[in-house]
Short mmCIF file of C-alpha atoms and ligand atoms in Angstrom, two decimals:
data_model
loop_
_atom_site.label_atom_id
_atom_site.label_comp_id
_atom_site.label_asym_id
_atom_site.label_seq_id
_atom_site.Cartn_x
_atom_site.Cartn_y
_atom_site.Cartn_z
CA MET A 1327 31.79 -82.32 33.03
CA SER A 1328 33.24 -84.98 31.48
CA LYS A 1329 35.18 -88.11 34.38
CA GLY A 1330 37.46 -90.51 32.83
CA LEU A 1331 38.34 -93.32 34.52
CA PHE A 1332 42.36 -95.52 32.84
CA VAL A 1333 41.38 -98.96 32.88
CA THR A 1334 45.12 -100.47 33.98
CA GLY A 1335 46.35 -104.44 34.60
CA THR A 1336 48.13 -106.50 36.95
CA ASP A 1337 49.56 -107.99 33.12
CA THR A 1338 48.68 -107.57 29.49
CA GLU A 1339 45.66 -110.35 28.23
CA VAL A 1340 44.32 -110.30 32.48
CA GLY A 1341 40.45 -108.85 31.33
CA LYS A 1342 41.46 -105.04 31.06
CA THR A 1343 38.91 -105.08 27.90
CA ILE A 1344 36.52 -107.53 29.42
CA VAL A 1345 36.37 -105.49 32.55
CA THR A 1346 35.69 -102.28 30.35
CA ALA A 1347 33.39 -104.14 28.64
CA LEU A 1348 31.20 -105.13 31.54
CA LEU A 1349 32.03 -101.51 32.99
CA ALA A 1350 30.65 -100.18 29.78
CA VAL A 1351 27.60 -102.10 30.28
CA ALA A 1352 26.91 -101.90 33.82
CA LEU A 1353 26.88 -97.28 33.04
CA VAL A 1354 24.92 -97.42 29.79
CA GLU A 1355 22.67 -99.32 32.02
CA ARG A 1356 22.82 -96.32 34.50
CA GLY A 1357 21.79 -94.06 31.43
CA LEU A 1358 25.23 -92.60 30.95
CA ARG A 1359 26.42 -91.63 27.80
CA VAL A 1360 29.50 -94.00 27.74
CA GLY A 1361 32.60 -92.86 25.40
CA VAL A 1362 35.86 -95.66 25.26
CA MET A 1363 39.25 -95.11 24.09
CA LYS A 1364 42.32 -97.91 23.55
CA PRO A 1365 44.74 -95.32 22.45
CA ALA A 1366 47.26 -97.72 21.16
CA GLU A 1367 46.24 -101.60 19.97
CA SER A 1368 49.68 -103.74 18.96
CA GLY A 1369 49.17 -107.09 17.29
CA CYS A 1370 46.12 -106.17 15.08
CA LEU A 1371 45.05 -108.26 12.26
CA LEU A 1372 44.04 -106.95 8.54
CA GLU A 1373 40.98 -107.11 7.72
CA ASN A 1374 39.97 -105.86 4.34
CA GLY A 1375 43.85 -104.32 3.51
CA ARG A 1376 43.40 -102.13 7.43
CA LEU A 1377 44.95 -102.67 10.16
CA ALA A 1378 41.51 -104.10 12.73
CA PRO A 1379 42.38 -102.41 16.60
CA GLN A 1380 40.07 -106.07 17.93
CA ASP A 1381 40.11 -104.50 21.81
CA ALA A 1382 38.57 -100.89 19.51
CA GLN A 1383 35.88 -102.33 18.12
CA PHE A 1384 34.49 -104.65 20.88
CA LEU A 1385 34.14 -101.72 23.12
CA LYS A 1386 32.75 -99.26 20.57
CA HIS A 1387 30.58 -102.16 19.64
CA VAL A 1388 29.47 -102.17 24.03
CA SER A 1389 29.37 -98.78 24.30
CA GLY A 1390 27.73 -97.67 22.18
CA CYS A 1391 30.23 -94.59 21.55
CA ALA A 1392 29.36 -93.38 18.34
CA ALA A 1393 32.82 -91.59 17.85
CA PRO A 1394 34.85 -92.35 14.52
CA LEU A 1395 37.03 -95.50 15.11
CA GLU A 1396 40.00 -93.55 14.78
CA VAL A 1397 39.52 -91.09 17.88
CA ILE A 1398 38.61 -94.16 19.72
CA ASN A 1399 41.70 -95.84 19.12
CA PRO A 1400 44.67 -93.20 17.38
CA TYR A 1401 47.30 -95.48 17.02
CA THR A 1402 47.62 -98.84 15.32
CA PHE A 1403 49.81 -101.62 15.27
CA ALA A 1404 50.71 -105.10 13.77
CA PRO A 1405 53.25 -106.19 15.95
CA PRO A 1406 52.52 -108.14 19.11
CA LEU A 1407 54.48 -105.43 21.12
CA THR A 1408 54.25 -103.09 23.69
CA PRO A 1409 53.12 -99.50 21.58
CA ALA A 1410 56.46 -97.67 21.85
CA LEU A 1411 58.60 -100.75 20.21
CA ALA A 1412 55.11 -101.33 17.97
CA ALA A 1413 55.52 -97.54 16.85
CA GLU A 1414 59.29 -97.66 15.92
CA HIS A 1415 58.63 -100.44 14.01
CA ALA A 1416 56.19 -98.77 11.78
CA GLY A 1417 58.51 -95.89 12.19
CA VAL A 1418 55.45 -94.15 13.66
CA THR A 1419 56.05 -91.22 16.36
CA ILE A 1420 53.02 -91.33 18.75
CA SER A 1421 51.82 -87.68 19.91
CA LEU A 1422 50.68 -87.35 23.92
CA GLY A 1423 48.87 -83.83 22.74
CA HIS A 1424 46.98 -86.15 19.97
CA ILE A 1425 46.09 -88.48 22.50
CA ARG A 1426 44.58 -85.85 24.78
CA THR A 1427 43.06 -84.20 21.84
CA CYS A 1428 41.39 -87.16 20.79
CA TYR A 1429 39.71 -88.19 24.57
CA GLU A 1430 38.72 -84.39 24.54
CA GLN A 1431 37.06 -85.12 21.57
CA LEU A 1432 35.07 -87.81 23.33
CA ALA A 1433 34.79 -86.17 26.90
CA GLU A 1434 32.61 -83.22 24.91
CA ASN A 1435 30.07 -85.87 23.74
CA HIS A 1436 30.04 -87.84 26.59
CA ASP A 1437 29.43 -88.08 30.74
CA VAL A 1438 32.22 -90.82 30.97
CA VAL A 1439 35.74 -91.98 29.46
CA LEU A 1440 36.49 -95.22 29.69
CA VAL A 1441 40.80 -95.33 28.40
CA GLU A 1442 42.02 -99.03 27.90
CA GLY A 1443 46.07 -98.95 28.64
CA ALA A 1444 47.64 -101.34 26.74
CA GLY A 1445 49.78 -104.03 28.92
CA GLY A 1446 50.60 -102.84 32.18
CA LEU A 1447 50.65 -99.56 33.79
CA LEU A 1448 54.62 -99.16 33.28
CA ALA A 1449 54.54 -100.30 29.95
CA PRO A 1450 55.98 -98.34 27.34
CA LEU A 1451 53.50 -96.13 25.12
CA THR A 1452 56.40 -94.06 23.88
CA ALA A 1453 60.07 -94.08 24.04
CA THR A 1454 59.47 -91.74 27.12
CA HIS A 1455 56.49 -92.09 28.12
CA SER A 1456 54.30 -95.33 30.10
CA MET A 1457 51.00 -95.49 30.19
CA ARG A 1458 51.06 -94.20 33.78
CA ASP A 1459 52.39 -90.96 32.14
CA LEU A 1460 49.54 -91.19 29.64
CA ALA A 1461 46.67 -91.55 32.74
CA THR A 1462 48.69 -88.18 34.59
CA MET A 1463 48.52 -86.48 31.24
CA LEU A 1464 44.71 -87.06 30.91
CA GLN A 1465 43.62 -86.42 34.95
CA ILE A 1466 42.07 -89.16 34.96
CA PRO A 1467 41.51 -91.80 38.21
CA VAL A 1468 42.96 -95.28 37.14
CA LEU A 1469 40.72 -99.17 37.91
CA VAL A 1470 43.55 -102.13 38.15
CA VAL A 1471 41.95 -105.43 36.62
CA ALA A 1472 44.12 -108.51 38.50
CA ALA A 1473 44.35 -111.68 36.89
CA ASN A 1474 42.77 -114.05 39.42
CA VAL A 1475 45.84 -116.03 39.74
CA LEU A 1476 48.56 -117.29 42.09
CA GLY A 1477 50.78 -113.83 42.67
CA VAL A 1478 47.99 -111.79 42.00
CA ILE A 1479 48.49 -110.24 45.53
CA ASN A 1480 52.06 -109.04 44.33
CA HIS A 1481 50.97 -107.73 41.61
CA THR A 1482 48.16 -105.76 42.47
CA ALA A 1483 49.57 -104.77 45.28
CA LEU A 1484 53.07 -103.30 43.00
CA THR A 1485 50.37 -101.51 40.61
CA VAL A 1486 48.02 -99.51 42.94
CA THR A 1487 51.61 -98.02 44.73
CA VAL A 1488 52.91 -96.91 41.54
CA ALA A 1489 49.41 -95.65 40.48
CA GLN A 1490 48.83 -93.88 43.54
CA GLN A 1491 52.41 -92.14 43.31
CA VAL A 1492 50.53 -90.05 40.50
CA THR A 1493 46.58 -90.16 40.77
CA SER A 1494 43.99 -91.89 42.78
CA VAL A 1495 42.79 -95.69 42.01
CA VAL A 1496 39.46 -95.61 42.78
CA GLY A 1497 39.40 -99.57 42.95
CA VAL A 1498 40.67 -103.32 41.80
CA VAL A 1499 38.24 -105.60 39.70
CA LEU A 1500 39.72 -109.68 40.13
CA ASN A 1501 38.96 -110.91 36.86
CA THR A 1502 39.41 -115.23 36.00
CA PRO A 1503 40.13 -115.57 32.19
CA GLN A 1504 41.45 -119.18 32.28
CA THR A 1505 39.76 -122.02 35.02
CA ARG A 1506 42.40 -123.97 36.78
CA ASP A 1507 41.65 -126.29 40.48
CA ASP A 1508 44.38 -123.47 42.34
CA LEU A 1509 43.07 -122.73 45.89
CA ALA A 1510 44.88 -119.03 45.54
CA ILE A 1511 41.80 -118.69 42.55
CA GLU A 1512 39.04 -119.58 45.62
CA THR A 1513 41.00 -117.37 47.97
CA ASN A 1514 42.52 -114.12 45.93
CA ALA A 1515 38.99 -112.34 46.83
CA GLU A 1516 39.31 -112.11 50.04
CA SER A 1517 43.18 -111.01 49.86
CA LEU A 1518 42.52 -108.34 47.33
CA ARG A 1519 40.36 -107.08 50.33
CA ARG A 1520 42.86 -107.36 52.67
CA TRP A 1521 45.99 -106.20 50.86
CA GLY A 1522 45.37 -105.40 47.21
CA GLY A 1523 45.88 -101.53 48.39
CA ALA A 1524 42.02 -100.10 46.90
CA PRO A 1525 38.75 -101.25 46.99
CA LEU A 1526 37.56 -104.55 45.65
CA LEU A 1527 34.84 -103.64 43.41
CA GLY A 1528 34.15 -107.22 41.46
CA ASN A 1529 35.08 -110.13 41.50
CA ILE A 1530 34.62 -111.79 37.95
CA PRO A 1531 34.23 -114.82 37.24
CA HIS A 1532 35.48 -117.26 33.99
CA LEU A 1533 32.41 -116.87 31.41
CA THR A 1534 31.37 -118.63 28.48
CA THR A 1535 30.09 -116.45 26.48
CA PHE A 1536 30.75 -112.57 25.73
CA GLU A 1537 27.39 -111.67 24.32
CA PRO A 1538 25.28 -109.00 24.99
CA SER A 1539 22.97 -110.72 27.77
CA ALA A 1540 25.77 -112.08 29.55
CA LEU A 1541 27.47 -109.27 30.11
CA LYS A 1542 24.84 -107.14 31.30
CA THR A 1543 24.17 -110.25 33.78
CA HIS A 1544 27.67 -110.22 34.84
CA SER A 1545 28.10 -106.71 34.66
CA THR A 1546 26.31 -106.57 37.93
CA SER A 1547 29.65 -108.20 39.59
CA ILE A 1548 30.63 -104.60 39.77
CA ASP A 1549 30.10 -101.97 42.01
CA ILE A 1550 28.90 -99.27 40.51
CA THR A 1551 28.00 -97.24 42.72
CA MET A 1552 31.03 -97.40 44.59
CA LEU A 1553 33.02 -96.24 41.73
CA LEU A 1554 30.65 -93.47 40.49
CA GLU A 1555 30.95 -92.00 44.15
CA SER A 1556 34.70 -92.86 43.52
CA LEU A 1557 34.10 -90.34 40.31
CA GLU A 1558 32.27 -88.25 42.42
CA PHE A 1559 28.77 -88.46 40.70
CA ASP A 1560 25.93 -87.60 42.09
CA VAL A 1561 24.59 -91.33 42.31
CA GLY A 1562 20.68 -91.09 42.98
CA LEU A 1563 17.77 -93.92 42.14
CA SER A 1564 17.01 -90.96 39.39
CA PRO A 1565 17.43 -92.69 35.93
CA SER A 1566 19.57 -89.65 34.31
CA ILE A 1567 22.91 -89.95 36.72
CA GLN A 1568 24.59 -85.68 37.12
CA PRO A 1569 28.01 -85.26 37.15
CA ARG A 1570 29.15 -83.08 39.87
CA SER A 1571 31.03 -80.41 38.52
N1 LIG B 1332 36.23 -113.62 33.34
C1 LIG B 1332 36.73 -114.23 31.54
N2 LIG B 1332 35.82 -115.55 31.12
C2 LIG B 1332 36.84 -116.20 29.97
N3 LIG B 1332 37.08 -115.60 29.27
C3 LIG B 1332 38.45 -114.31 29.89
C4 LIG B 1332 37.52 -113.73 30.93
N4 LIG B 1332 38.33 -112.30 30.94
C5 LIG B 1332 39.41 -112.59 29.81
N5 LIG B 1332 38.88 -113.49 28.98
C6 LIG B 1332 39.66 -114.16 28.02
O1 LIG B 1332 40.76 -113.31 28.01
C7 LIG B 1332 41.43 -113.27 26.87
C8 LIG B 1332 42.71 -111.80 27.51
O2 LIG B 1332 41.67 -110.94 28.10
P1 LIG B 1332 41.69 -109.01 27.38
O3 LIG B 1332 40.23 -108.84 28.39
O4 LIG B 1332 41.47 -109.27 26.16
O5 LIG B 1332 42.67 -109.03 28.19
P2 LIG B 1332 43.33 -107.41 27.93
O6 LIG B 1332 42.59 -106.21 27.74
O7 LIG B 1332 44.07 -107.10 29.45
O8 LIG B 1332 44.71 -108.03 26.91
C9 LIG B 1332 40.57 -112.88 26.16
O9 LIG B 1332 40.91 -113.83 24.86
C10 LIG B 1332 39.50 -113.04 26.67
O10 LIG B 1332 38.61 -113.64 25.83
MG1 LIG B 1333 42.72 -105.19 25.60
#
């Protein structure tokens, strides 16, 4: 049976897409078939007369997921707003049932499906449902991407606590979208080990390129063995890792 993972973050623009890409690359390296999903993407620009979901396209590219883009990203919006509002602007009703159908289609053909949320965990997906509700509906655990800035201890602990109310949290990946001369950046990894509320699975530095070779190199900064164990895969030395159930 396929395993799912919901990738959320302490905020928007914290590196959910980059970390999801690194996870995809690391899991492909382990011989797993990796499906990716970005259920709703806002802030999309027109390309050849169609809205182009950049996150979904990037994740499809790096994971090698062959599913149609409409399955990977069923809802695409122009305004850079939370999906619930972007959908209202577009006169579209987001159906959780449709997202579930797309997810199940991906789960049929892949060992792991990585689902990137939009915004943070309580960002509204519809008038009545948040990103957290989506993770709950899909019955998958959460991974929290935390931006390496002053304040990340609180942001991470809040997100982990709210996620744990409804599902399990496999861990936190600290990521460095911006470089700044900031003492907190040097101490945050250790602080998250103490106070993050979930295992620290990785500490990603600021990257200068997202070329495949760079993604491959930095994907080793994530403890994939620990992640696979949390997802209840049998982790052996064999190139093909069998899901336990
Ligand atoms: N480790 C990193 N090194 C360099 N730039 C990064 C890193 N992580 C994220 N970024 C940049 O920060 C911005 C936000 O990252 P992204 O992954 O799109 O965040 P999110 O998916 O949470 O909105 C993007 O422009 C991305 O290229
Ligand atoms: Mg993103």
